[in-house]
Short mmCIF file of C-alpha atoms and ligand atoms in Angstrom, two decimals:
data_model
loop_
_atom_site.label_atom_id
_atom_site.label_comp_id
_atom_site.label_asym_id
_atom_site.label_seq_id
_atom_site.Cartn_x
_atom_site.Cartn_y
_atom_site.Cartn_z
CA MET A 1 107.68 84.26 99.41
CA PRO A 2 104.60 85.17 96.75
CA LYS A 3 106.12 86.62 93.54
CA TRP A 4 102.58 88.83 93.29
CA LEU A 5 104.52 91.02 95.93
CA ASP A 6 106.77 91.49 94.12
CA ASP A 7 105.18 94.76 92.03
CA ALA A 8 102.40 94.64 94.46
CA VAL A 9 101.21 97.69 95.76
CA PHE A 10 97.45 97.65 98.08
CA TYR A 11 94.65 99.81 99.21
CA GLU A 12 93.30 99.49 102.57
CA ILE A 13 89.66 99.23 102.38
CA TYR A 14 87.18 100.17 105.65
CA PRO A 15 84.40 98.07 103.75
CA GLN A 16 81.76 99.97 106.15
CA SER A 17 82.66 103.10 104.55
CA PHE A 18 84.23 102.42 100.97
CA TYR A 19 80.41 101.82 98.69
CA ASP A 20 77.40 101.00 99.73
CA ALA A 21 75.76 99.51 96.94
CA ASN A 22 72.27 98.44 98.23
CA GLY A 23 71.61 101.43 99.37
CA ASP A 24 71.36 101.12 102.82
CA GLY A 25 73.67 103.72 103.70
CA ILE A 26 77.07 101.26 105.18
CA GLY A 27 79.09 99.50 102.23
CA ASP A 28 79.06 96.44 101.06
CA PHE A 29 81.14 93.75 98.73
CA GLU A 30 79.44 94.31 95.54
CA GLY A 31 80.32 97.95 96.57
CA VAL A 32 83.63 96.84 96.44
CA ILE A 33 83.50 95.01 93.85
CA GLN A 34 82.04 97.90 91.24
CA LYS A 35 84.86 100.10 92.47
CA LEU A 36 87.42 97.59 92.12
CA ASP A 37 88.12 99.16 88.32
CA TYR A 38 89.31 102.53 90.35
CA ILE A 39 91.34 100.88 92.25
CA ASN A 40 92.53 98.82 89.12
CA ASP A 41 93.35 102.15 87.01
CA LEU A 42 94.78 104.25 90.54
CA GLY A 43 97.92 101.93 90.15
CA CYS A 44 96.76 99.41 93.32
CA ASN A 45 96.84 96.18 92.38
CA ALA A 46 95.66 94.76 95.98
CA LEU A 47 94.05 94.88 98.50
CA TRP A 48 93.19 94.35 102.46
CA LEU A 49 89.70 95.14 103.50
CA ASN A 50 89.83 96.08 107.75
CA PRO A 51 87.52 92.53 109.26
CA CYS A 52 84.54 91.63 107.49
CA PHE A 53 83.06 89.40 109.60
CA ASP A 54 80.22 88.32 112.12
CA SER A 55 80.90 90.69 115.25
CA PRO A 56 79.12 92.49 117.70
CA PHE A 57 80.94 95.83 115.91
CA LYS A 58 82.30 97.14 119.20
CA ASP A 59 85.58 97.22 118.13
CA ALA A 60 84.55 97.74 114.61
CA GLY A 61 84.28 93.57 113.48
CA TYR A 62 88.71 93.48 115.36
CA ASP A 63 86.39 91.48 118.20
CA VAL A 64 84.74 88.87 115.85
CA ARG A 65 81.71 86.56 116.77
CA ASP A 66 82.82 83.98 113.87
CA TYR A 67 85.45 83.94 111.68
CA LYS A 68 84.18 81.94 109.09
CA LYS A 69 80.48 83.72 107.81
CA THR A 70 81.23 87.52 106.72
CA ALA A 71 78.53 89.38 108.41
CA PRO A 72 75.72 90.32 106.70
CA ARG A 73 75.84 94.20 106.29
CA TYR A 74 78.43 93.31 104.03
CA GLY A 75 76.48 89.98 102.17
CA THR A 76 77.45 86.15 102.05
CA ASN A 77 79.95 84.64 102.06
CA GLU A 78 79.56 84.24 98.52
CA ASP A 79 79.76 87.21 97.44
CA LEU A 80 83.05 88.41 99.32
CA ARG A 81 84.33 84.10 97.49
CA ARG A 82 82.60 86.83 94.14
CA LEU A 83 84.42 89.65 95.37
CA PHE A 84 88.06 87.11 95.28
CA THR A 85 86.82 86.45 91.53
CA GLU A 86 86.18 89.82 90.29
CA ALA A 87 89.75 90.35 92.00
CA HIS A 88 90.95 87.85 90.47
CA LYS A 89 90.30 88.46 87.10
CA ARG A 90 91.63 92.04 86.92
CA ASN A 91 95.19 90.17 88.45
CA MET A 92 93.47 91.99 91.91
CA HIS A 93 95.19 90.28 95.16
CA VAL A 94 92.98 90.68 98.19
CA LEU A 95 94.31 89.60 101.98
CA LEU A 96 91.60 89.71 104.80
CA ASP A 97 92.33 90.81 108.08
CA LEU A 98 92.51 88.18 110.84
CA VAL A 99 92.47 88.85 114.31
CA ALA A 100 94.28 86.23 116.10
CA GLY A 101 94.93 86.76 118.92
CA HIS A 102 91.38 87.39 120.55
CA THR A 103 87.52 86.45 120.23
CA SER A 104 84.44 88.42 121.01
CA GLU A 105 82.90 88.10 124.38
CA GLU A 106 80.27 86.60 122.40
CA HIS A 107 82.35 84.09 119.92
CA PRO A 108 81.15 80.50 120.35
CA TRP A 109 84.29 79.33 121.65
CA PHE A 110 84.10 81.95 124.50
CA LEU A 111 80.69 81.31 125.31
CA GLU A 112 81.42 78.14 126.32
CA SER A 113 84.87 79.13 128.45
CA ARG A 114 83.18 81.25 130.89
CA LYS A 115 81.39 78.15 131.88
CA GLU A 116 81.13 76.87 134.99
CA ARG A 117 81.86 73.54 134.37
CA PRO A 118 85.97 72.63 132.33
CA ASN A 119 84.67 71.37 128.64
CA GLU A 120 86.54 71.13 125.40
CA TYR A 121 86.93 75.25 125.15
CA TRP A 122 87.47 75.54 128.82
CA ASN A 123 91.23 76.69 128.42
CA ARG A 124 90.50 78.16 124.72
CA TYR A 125 90.80 81.57 126.83
CA ILE A 126 93.05 83.05 129.66
CA TRP A 127 91.47 81.96 132.48
CA THR A 128 93.24 82.40 136.49
CA ASP A 129 92.70 79.41 138.52
CA ASN A 130 90.78 81.73 140.45
CA TRP A 131 88.22 84.97 140.31
CA PHE A 132 90.25 86.89 143.08
CA THR A 133 93.22 85.54 141.61
CA TRP A 134 94.56 89.01 139.17
CA GLY A 135 96.89 91.70 138.18
CA ALA A 136 100.23 90.25 136.55
CA ASP A 137 103.34 91.43 134.61
CA GLY A 138 101.48 94.42 132.48
CA VAL A 139 98.46 91.31 131.66
CA ARG A 140 94.90 93.25 131.96
CA PHE A 141 92.11 90.56 133.81
CA ILE A 142 88.93 90.65 134.00
CA SER A 143 86.81 90.11 136.85
CA GLY A 144 83.03 89.31 137.60
CA GLU A 145 81.81 88.42 134.57
CA ALA A 146 81.30 85.37 133.76
CA PRO A 147 79.67 82.22 136.56
CA ARG A 148 83.42 80.65 136.21
CA ASN A 149 85.36 81.06 139.33
CA ALA A 150 88.42 82.52 137.58
CA SER A 151 89.18 85.89 136.10
CA TYR A 152 90.44 86.20 132.16
CA ILE A 153 93.58 88.34 130.24
CA ILE A 154 91.87 90.31 127.84
CA ASN A 155 94.13 91.19 124.06
CA PHE A 156 92.37 95.53 124.04
CA PHE A 157 88.99 96.07 125.38
CA LYS A 158 86.73 94.33 127.60
CA CYS A 159 84.93 93.01 124.55
CA GLN A 160 88.30 91.29 123.15
CA PRO A 161 89.38 88.18 125.23
CA ALA A 162 93.28 87.63 124.22
CA LEU A 163 92.80 83.77 123.71
CA ASN A 164 95.61 81.17 124.96
CA TYR A 165 98.30 80.43 123.16
CA GLY A 166 100.50 79.84 126.12
CA PHE A 167 102.80 81.80 127.78
CA LEU A 168 107.17 81.88 127.56
CA ASN A 169 107.76 80.84 130.57
CA PRO A 170 104.92 80.26 133.05
CA LYS A 171 105.00 81.12 136.51
CA GLU A 172 101.64 80.27 138.18
CA PRO A 173 99.65 77.57 137.97
CA TRP A 174 97.32 78.58 135.33
CA GLN A 175 99.62 79.73 133.27
CA GLN A 176 100.23 76.64 130.47
CA PRO A 177 103.29 76.50 128.07
CA ALA A 178 102.88 77.34 124.34
CA ASP A 179 103.74 73.67 123.48
CA HIS A 180 100.33 72.35 126.01
CA PRO A 181 97.82 70.74 123.91
CA ASP A 182 94.73 73.29 125.25
CA ALA A 183 97.27 76.42 123.55
CA LEU A 184 98.03 74.02 120.95
CA ALA A 185 94.41 73.40 120.04
CA THR A 186 94.27 77.52 119.56
CA ARG A 187 97.15 77.17 117.19
CA GLU A 188 94.94 74.57 114.54
CA ALA A 189 91.68 76.50 115.08
CA LEU A 190 93.43 79.25 114.01
CA LYS A 191 95.10 77.08 110.92
CA ASP A 192 91.98 76.28 110.55
CA ILE A 193 90.10 79.46 109.77
CA MET A 194 92.82 80.58 107.82
CA ARG A 195 93.08 77.37 105.45
CA PHE A 196 88.86 78.25 105.46
CA TRP A 197 89.24 81.40 103.61
CA LEU A 198 92.73 80.37 101.45
CA ASP A 199 90.63 78.31 100.26
CA ALA A 200 87.55 80.00 99.45
CA GLY A 201 90.19 82.62 97.45
CA ALA A 202 91.57 84.81 100.07
CA ASP A 203 95.07 85.06 99.20
CA GLY A 204 96.40 86.33 102.91
CA PHE A 205 95.95 87.66 105.44
CA ARG A 206 97.10 90.92 107.68
CA VAL A 207 97.26 90.37 111.09
CA ASP A 208 96.21 92.49 113.81
CA MET A 209 98.63 92.38 117.22
CA ALA A 210 100.40 89.86 115.29
CA ASP A 211 102.92 90.00 118.15
CA SER A 212 100.39 89.65 120.90
CA LEU A 213 100.15 85.72 120.77
CA VAL A 214 102.09 83.76 123.78
CA LYS A 215 101.85 85.24 126.56
CA LEU A 216 104.82 87.12 128.80
CA ASP A 217 107.01 86.46 126.16
CA ASP A 218 110.47 88.05 126.05
CA ASP A 219 111.81 90.72 123.87
CA ARG A 220 112.99 88.91 121.20
CA LYS A 221 109.06 87.32 120.93
CA THR A 222 110.50 84.50 120.98
CA GLY A 223 107.64 82.20 121.60
CA THR A 224 105.16 84.35 119.14
CA SER A 225 108.05 83.89 116.55
CA ALA A 226 107.27 80.30 117.05
CA VAL A 227 103.71 79.91 115.92
CA TRP A 228 104.20 82.01 113.20
CA LYS A 229 106.76 79.72 112.13
CA ASP A 230 105.05 76.95 112.56
CA ILE A 231 101.87 78.74 110.06
CA ARG A 232 104.10 80.00 107.47
CA ALA A 233 105.09 76.34 107.30
CA MET A 234 102.20 75.41 106.65
CA LEU A 235 101.75 78.51 103.79
CA ASP A 236 104.92 77.56 101.86
CA ALA A 237 103.43 74.21 101.86
CA ARG A 238 100.43 74.53 100.59
CA TYR A 239 99.55 77.49 99.37
CA PRO A 240 102.76 79.34 98.49
CA GLU A 241 101.02 82.10 97.30
CA ALA A 242 99.15 83.27 100.00
CA ALA A 243 100.44 85.97 101.48
CA LEU A 244 101.25 87.40 105.27
CA VAL A 245 101.47 90.86 106.85
CA SER A 246 101.87 91.74 110.24
CA GLU A 247 100.72 95.07 112.98
CA TRP A 248 104.21 94.53 114.37
CA SER A 249 106.22 97.54 113.30
CA ASN A 250 109.33 95.93 114.02
CA PRO A 251 110.18 94.00 111.10
CA PRO A 252 113.45 92.49 111.78
CA LEU A 253 111.53 90.54 114.35
CA ALA A 254 108.21 89.43 112.28
CA LEU A 255 109.82 89.07 108.89
CA ASN A 256 112.46 85.97 111.30
CA ALA A 257 108.82 85.16 112.62
CA GLY A 258 107.67 84.74 109.51
CA PHE A 259 105.54 87.18 107.29
CA HIS A 260 106.20 88.43 104.14
CA MET A 261 105.69 92.55 105.33
CA ASP A 262 105.42 94.11 107.96
CA PHE A 263 104.07 97.70 108.55
CA LEU A 264 105.88 100.66 109.67
CA LEU A 265 103.33 102.27 112.33
CA ASP A 266 103.26 105.95 113.88
CA HIS A 267 104.09 105.06 117.58
CA ALA A 268 105.56 107.13 119.91
CA GLY A 269 109.48 107.28 118.48
CA SER A 270 109.58 105.70 115.19
CA GLY A 271 110.88 106.52 112.20
CA TYR A 272 107.45 106.61 109.90
CA ARG A 273 105.64 108.68 112.45
CA SER A 274 109.01 111.45 112.08
CA LEU A 275 108.27 111.70 108.10
CA VAL A 276 104.40 112.90 108.60
CA ARG A 277 103.16 112.68 111.82
CA ASP A 278 105.57 114.24 114.19
CA TYR A 279 103.36 116.84 116.01
CA ARG A 280 101.09 117.23 118.75
CA LEU A 281 97.46 116.98 119.32
CA ASP A 282 95.00 119.55 120.59
CA ALA A 283 92.66 118.38 123.18
CA ASP A 284 90.02 118.60 120.66
CA MET A 285 92.64 116.07 118.53
CA ARG A 286 93.93 119.18 116.48
CA PRO A 287 97.51 118.95 115.81
CA PHE A 288 100.04 121.69 116.27
CA ASP A 289 103.90 121.51 116.25
CA ASP A 290 104.60 120.23 113.17
CA ASN A 291 108.25 118.66 112.46
CA SER A 292 107.47 115.97 110.03
CA PHE A 293 110.20 115.80 107.26
CA PHE A 294 107.52 116.76 104.66
CA LYS A 295 106.20 119.99 106.50
CA LYS A 296 107.23 122.57 103.96
CA ASP A 297 108.78 125.14 107.18
CA GLY A 298 112.40 122.74 106.83
CA ARG A 299 112.37 121.22 110.16
CA GLY A 300 112.56 117.98 108.54
CA ASP A 301 115.49 115.52 109.68
CA ILE A 302 115.45 112.40 106.77
CA ARG A 303 118.20 111.06 109.46
CA ARG A 304 115.13 110.82 111.77
CA PHE A 305 113.90 108.69 109.93
CA LEU A 306 116.71 106.44 108.03
CA ASP A 307 118.34 105.49 111.01
CA GLN A 308 115.36 103.34 112.69
CA TYR A 309 115.22 101.87 108.79
CA LEU A 310 118.33 100.84 107.72
CA PRO A 311 119.02 98.90 110.20
CA TRP A 312 115.95 97.25 109.45
CA TYR A 313 116.22 97.22 106.32
CA GLU A 314 119.68 96.01 106.41
CA ARG A 315 118.37 92.56 108.53
CA ALA A 316 114.69 92.35 107.45
CA SER A 317 115.28 93.44 103.49
CA ARG A 318 116.25 89.97 101.77
CA ILE A 319 113.66 88.14 103.52
CA GLY A 320 110.75 89.29 103.29
CA HIS A 321 109.19 93.53 102.71
CA ILE A 322 109.08 96.77 104.91
CA SER A 323 105.57 98.51 104.65
CA LEU A 324 104.82 102.34 104.60
CA ILE A 325 101.25 103.20 104.62
CA THR A 326 99.96 106.68 104.53
CA GLY A 327 97.78 105.79 106.70
CA ASN A 328 95.41 103.55 108.39
CA HIS A 329 91.89 103.13 109.80
CA ASP A 330 93.38 103.42 113.32
CA THR A 331 95.28 106.92 112.63
CA GLY A 332 94.96 110.66 111.96
CA ARG A 333 94.32 111.39 108.50
CA ILE A 334 97.65 112.75 107.24
CA SER A 335 95.57 115.29 105.01
CA GLY A 336 95.08 117.16 108.95
CA ASN A 337 98.53 118.71 108.74
CA LEU A 338 100.14 118.56 105.62
CA SER A 339 98.65 120.36 102.63
CA ASN A 340 98.63 118.07 99.09
CA ARG A 341 101.75 119.08 97.58
CA GLU A 342 103.59 117.94 100.53
CA LEU A 343 101.00 114.81 100.88
CA ALA A 344 101.71 114.60 97.16
CA LEU A 345 106.41 114.12 98.20
CA ALA A 346 106.02 112.24 101.32
CA TYR A 347 103.80 109.99 98.77
CA ALA A 348 106.11 109.95 96.09
CA LEU A 349 108.71 108.38 99.10
CA PHE A 350 105.95 106.09 100.38
CA PHE A 351 105.58 104.57 96.14
CA THR A 352 109.40 104.99 95.47
CA LEU A 353 111.26 103.04 98.48
CA PRO A 354 111.39 99.46 98.87
CA GLY A 355 108.98 97.03 100.33
CA VAL A 356 105.23 97.09 99.21
CA PRO A 357 103.27 100.01 99.50
CA PHE A 358 99.52 100.37 101.00
CA LEU A 359 97.20 103.22 100.52
CA TYR A 360 94.56 103.84 103.00
CA TYR A 361 91.62 104.44 100.83
CA GLY A 362 90.61 108.27 100.11
CA ASP A 363 94.15 109.56 100.92
CA GLU A 364 94.18 109.21 97.09
CA ILE A 365 92.29 112.48 97.42
CA GLY A 366 93.38 113.97 100.91
CA MET A 367 90.33 113.11 102.24
CA ARG A 368 89.81 114.90 105.66
CA TYR A 369 89.88 113.86 109.14
CA LEU A 370 86.32 114.68 110.82
CA TYR A 371 85.29 115.48 114.27
CA ILE A 372 82.95 113.42 114.63
CA PRO A 373 81.09 111.32 117.53
CA THR A 374 83.06 107.72 118.31
CA LYS A 375 81.78 104.81 116.11
CA GLU A 376 81.52 100.75 116.50
CA GLY A 377 84.57 101.86 119.30
CA GLY A 378 86.26 103.67 116.87
CA TYR A 379 87.06 106.81 119.71
CA THR A 380 89.47 109.81 117.63
CA ARG A 381 89.69 107.42 114.48
CA THR A 382 85.95 107.70 113.65
CA GLY A 383 87.01 110.91 112.46
CA SER A 384 89.24 108.15 110.18
CA ARG A 385 87.12 106.01 108.83
CA THR A 386 84.02 108.67 107.09
CA PRO A 387 82.64 107.85 104.10
CA MET A 388 84.24 107.37 100.42
CA GLN A 389 83.91 110.98 98.74
CA TRP A 390 83.35 109.83 95.17
CA ASN A 391 81.68 113.03 93.79
CA LYS A 392 78.76 115.78 94.61
CA SER A 393 76.01 113.90 94.60
CA LYS A 394 74.11 112.83 97.44
CA ASN A 395 76.22 111.55 100.07
CA LEU A 396 78.57 111.62 98.07
CA GLY A 397 78.23 109.70 95.97
CA PHE A 398 78.64 106.93 98.33
CA SER A 399 75.30 105.72 99.33
CA THR A 400 71.44 106.55 97.61
CA ALA A 401 70.22 105.92 101.80
CA GLU A 402 68.99 109.37 103.17
CA PRO A 403 71.68 110.82 105.96
CA ASP A 404 70.40 110.21 108.52
CA LYS A 405 70.75 106.15 107.92
CA LEU A 406 74.27 106.73 106.37
CA TYR A 407 77.06 104.38 108.93
CA LEU A 408 78.68 107.81 109.35
CA PRO A 409 78.15 111.68 108.41
CA VAL A 410 80.25 112.56 105.10
CA ASP A 411 82.73 116.02 104.68
CA PRO A 412 80.28 118.75 105.14
CA GLY A 413 82.46 120.85 103.86
CA ALA A 414 81.60 122.60 100.61
CA ASP A 415 84.88 121.93 99.55
CA ALA A 416 84.73 118.42 100.54
CA PRO A 417 87.57 116.33 97.42
CA THR A 418 86.05 114.28 95.34
CA VAL A 419 86.92 111.33 93.18
CA GLU A 420 85.58 112.46 90.15
CA GLU A 421 86.83 116.75 90.29
CA GLN A 422 90.24 115.37 91.28
CA HIS A 423 90.11 112.95 87.99
CA ASN A 424 89.36 116.18 85.89
CA ASP A 425 92.34 117.68 87.41
CA PRO A 426 95.90 116.52 85.58
CA HIS A 427 97.60 118.53 88.70
CA SER A 428 96.18 116.97 91.55
CA LEU A 429 96.73 114.81 93.84
CA LEU A 430 94.79 112.10 92.79
CA ASN A 431 96.52 112.45 88.97
CA THR A 432 99.51 112.36 90.65
CA VAL A 433 98.98 109.61 92.94
CA LYS A 434 98.12 107.50 89.57
CA ALA A 435 101.01 109.14 87.82
CA LEU A 436 103.58 107.59 90.84
CA LEU A 437 102.10 104.29 90.76
CA ASN A 438 102.53 104.19 87.29
CA LEU A 439 105.85 105.02 87.50
CA ARG A 440 106.13 101.94 89.66
CA ARG A 441 104.33 99.64 87.39
CA ALA A 442 105.93 100.90 84.60
CA GLU A 443 110.62 100.75 86.77
CA PRO A 444 110.81 97.17 87.68
CA ASP A 445 113.64 98.73 89.51
CA LEU A 446 110.43 101.00 91.49
CA GLN A 447 109.15 97.76 92.57
CA SER A 448 110.07 96.31 95.92
CA LYS A 449 113.31 94.61 95.20
CA PRO A 450 115.99 95.37 97.96
CA ASN A 451 118.45 97.88 95.73
CA LEU A 452 118.24 100.29 97.70
CA GLU A 453 121.73 102.82 97.89
CA ILE A 454 121.76 106.78 99.74
CA LEU A 455 123.72 108.92 98.15
CA TYR A 456 123.12 112.10 99.98
CA ALA A 457 121.52 112.11 103.25
CA GLU A 458 122.64 114.63 105.69
CA LYS A 459 121.25 115.81 109.20
CA GLN A 460 119.07 118.72 108.70
CA ARG A 461 120.40 119.25 104.83
CA LEU A 462 118.48 118.63 102.49
CA PRO A 463 118.07 117.26 99.23
CA PHE A 464 116.82 113.59 100.12
CA VAL A 465 118.91 111.11 97.30
CA TYR A 466 119.10 107.94 96.35
CA ARG A 467 119.08 105.05 94.35
CA ARG A 468 117.24 102.43 93.02
CA GLY A 469 118.62 100.67 90.27
CA ASN A 470 119.30 102.41 86.99
CA LEU A 471 117.30 105.16 88.08
CA VAL A 472 118.25 107.63 91.19
CA LEU A 473 115.44 109.82 92.51
CA ALA A 474 115.62 113.33 95.03
CA VAL A 475 112.83 115.15 97.23
CA ASN A 476 113.12 118.28 98.28
CA PRO A 477 109.79 118.57 101.23
CA SER A 478 110.86 122.35 102.10
CA ALA A 479 109.97 125.65 100.35
CA VAL A 480 113.52 126.55 99.76
CA ASP A 481 115.69 125.32 97.02
CA ALA A 482 118.29 123.03 98.01
CA HIS A 483 120.84 121.38 95.96
CA ALA A 484 123.95 118.20 96.75
CA ALA A 485 126.89 117.85 94.87
CA LEU A 486 126.88 114.49 93.13
CA PRO A 487 129.09 113.36 90.61
CA LEU A 488 126.04 112.33 88.07
CA THR A 489 123.54 112.88 85.59
CA GLY A 490 120.84 112.14 84.50
CA THR A 491 118.33 112.06 82.20
CA PRO A 492 114.80 112.76 83.49
CA VAL A 493 112.23 110.49 83.94
CA TYR A 494 109.29 111.81 86.10
CA ALA A 495 109.31 115.01 88.52
CA ILE A 496 106.77 117.03 90.89
CA GLY A 497 107.91 120.59 90.62
CA SER A 498 111.00 121.77 89.22
CA CYS A 499 114.46 119.83 89.32
CA SER A 500 118.08 118.16 87.84
CA LEU A 501 120.56 116.12 88.42
CA THR A 502 123.33 117.26 86.03
CA GLN A 503 127.30 119.22 85.56
CA GLY A 504 128.22 117.57 89.01
CA SER A 505 124.56 118.91 91.00
CA CYS A 506 121.87 118.03 91.99
CA ARG A 507 119.22 120.79 92.47
CA MET A 508 115.99 120.64 93.57
CA ASP A 509 113.34 123.98 93.78
CA ALA A 510 111.23 124.52 96.41
CA GLN A 511 109.26 121.13 97.62
CA SER A 512 110.32 118.93 94.63
CA PHE A 513 110.99 115.17 93.05
CA GLY A 514 112.79 114.14 90.42
CA VAL A 515 113.44 110.86 89.14
CA TRP A 516 116.36 111.07 86.67
CA ARG A 517 117.57 107.13 84.63
CA LEU A 518 121.68 107.47 84.17
C1 NOJ B 1 94.65 96.98 115.95
C2 NOJ B 1 94.23 97.21 115.31
O1 NOJ B 1 94.31 98.01 113.82
C3 NOJ B 1 92.74 98.28 115.30
O2 NOJ B 1 92.00 98.91 115.00
C4 NOJ B 1 91.72 97.22 117.09
O3 NOJ B 1 91.30 97.78 117.99
C5 NOJ B 1 93.07 96.25 117.58
N1 NOJ B 1 94.02 95.53 117.40
C6 NOJ B 1 92.20 95.14 118.24
O4 NOJ B 1 92.50 94.51 117.46
#
C-alpha cells in the first residue's frame, strides 16, 4: 500500500476546463501547473487528471488513439512530465486516467485489427467469426463497419471497441480464454503503457470501467480480478508507491482484485446515492422529489447509506480504501439540489470518514450544473464539465480567449460563484472546505485509516454520531434540532453551526456538524 495514501485527498481535474494558460480557449497542463498552489492550499495533496491523451474526442478523451502521447491541446509529454515534477516539489501526487478496456476506433491497433487479412493485432479486439454473427449475452456488437468479415464488441460508445482480455468461459470458437496468448498480449500492452507513464513520473492511475476487462465474467469477476492481480504484482515489485483507484463501485471485489482504492458511485440503489443524489430528474435534467440524507427537510435516513457501506467497509478496509466523491465528470453537480449549507455538511461527512476522498473541481465553490448542448459525447454530463470559475474577470478568469472560442461556456449568472469572492468571505463554502481539509490534515485520526466506530445511527433518527480514534463526530442535516443520549463528554475541536457533547448528550442544532476530542 503506497504510504502517501495515508493522508491523501484528491482533486479531480477535467483538463479541458480547469485553467487555460495559453489563451486558446481550452485548459492545459501549464494551467494546472499554475494552479497547483491553489489546490494545495485548499487542502488537496493529490490529483486525478481525466484522460489527456491523443484522441478524436468522441468521448472527451475516453477514446484513446495513442496512449503514449498527450493530446496537443493540453501540451506535450514534456509538459506533462513538468506537471509531475512541479506536483512532486509540493509533495503532491498525480494519477492519470487509464482507459484499460477499450480504445478509440482510430487507434492504430484497431486499424490493423479491422483489416481483412490476419496480422499481429487481429485479436487485440474481440471479433466474431463472421459478419453475420452478432448478439449474445449482454455484450454489444458492431457490424458492417470494417473490411474484416466479422463483427466486433464495443464497451461504451460505438467509437470504443473493447480490447481482448479473453472470456472467462468461452462458449463460441471465436471467444478466447483469458490465458490465450492473444489475450495475454493485450494485458502486456496495458502493462507497457502503465510502465511508460510511471517511468515518466506519474504516481498511478484511475482505471476506467475497471470491472469490464474479461467478458462473460462471473458475479465475482474472477477473470477480470485475475488480470488486475497480475498487474498489481507488477506494481508491488517495481512501483510500490504507485496507486490504483478503480471505477468499479464494489470495494470488496475491487480491493481484492488489487486496487488500492475504489469509488462509491451513484448507480441506482447505491448507498452513496442516498446521501446526496436521491432524487428523480425531469426531462430537462432538473432534480425533484429529493430524499437525500443531506436535504434539510430531514426525510433522509443514514441507515440507507450505512447498510451498504458498513459491510463493504468491514470486508474491504483492511486491504484498501473506499473513496467517496463530491461528484465527478459523469454526474450532475449536487449544488443543483443542495444549498451551500447542505453541501458543507455533506462534505464534512465525506472528508471525515475513513478512506481517501475525491473532490471534483469547482465543487469547493458550489459550481452549478449548466443546461447546455452536448460536447464531445458528454450529453447530460456536459453541464458538469464547464470552465472553472476563478474570478469575475473575462470568462470568469478561466481563459483570455474570446467567449465563442471556449471549450464550453462559463456560467452566465451574475451570481456565479467564484474562487476569488469566496476566498474573501470567511463563511464561504470554499473556506469551509479548507477548514475541513485542514482539520483532516492536522488530525491523523481523521485520515484514511480504518478506525470507524458507529456511536448513534438509528433508522430515521438524527443525529448521526461516529467516532474515529479519540475524536467524536456528529452531523444533523435536518432543519430541526436533534440529540442523542451518549455517555461521553468532549472538548470542541471544530463545528459548523452550534452543537455540544456534554453531560451524557450530543445536542445538535439544525444543520450542524461537530467534532470533539475525548
Ligand atoms: C467511464 C468514464 O468516467 C466516462 O466518462 C466514459 O464515458 C466511460 N467510462 C467510457 O470510457
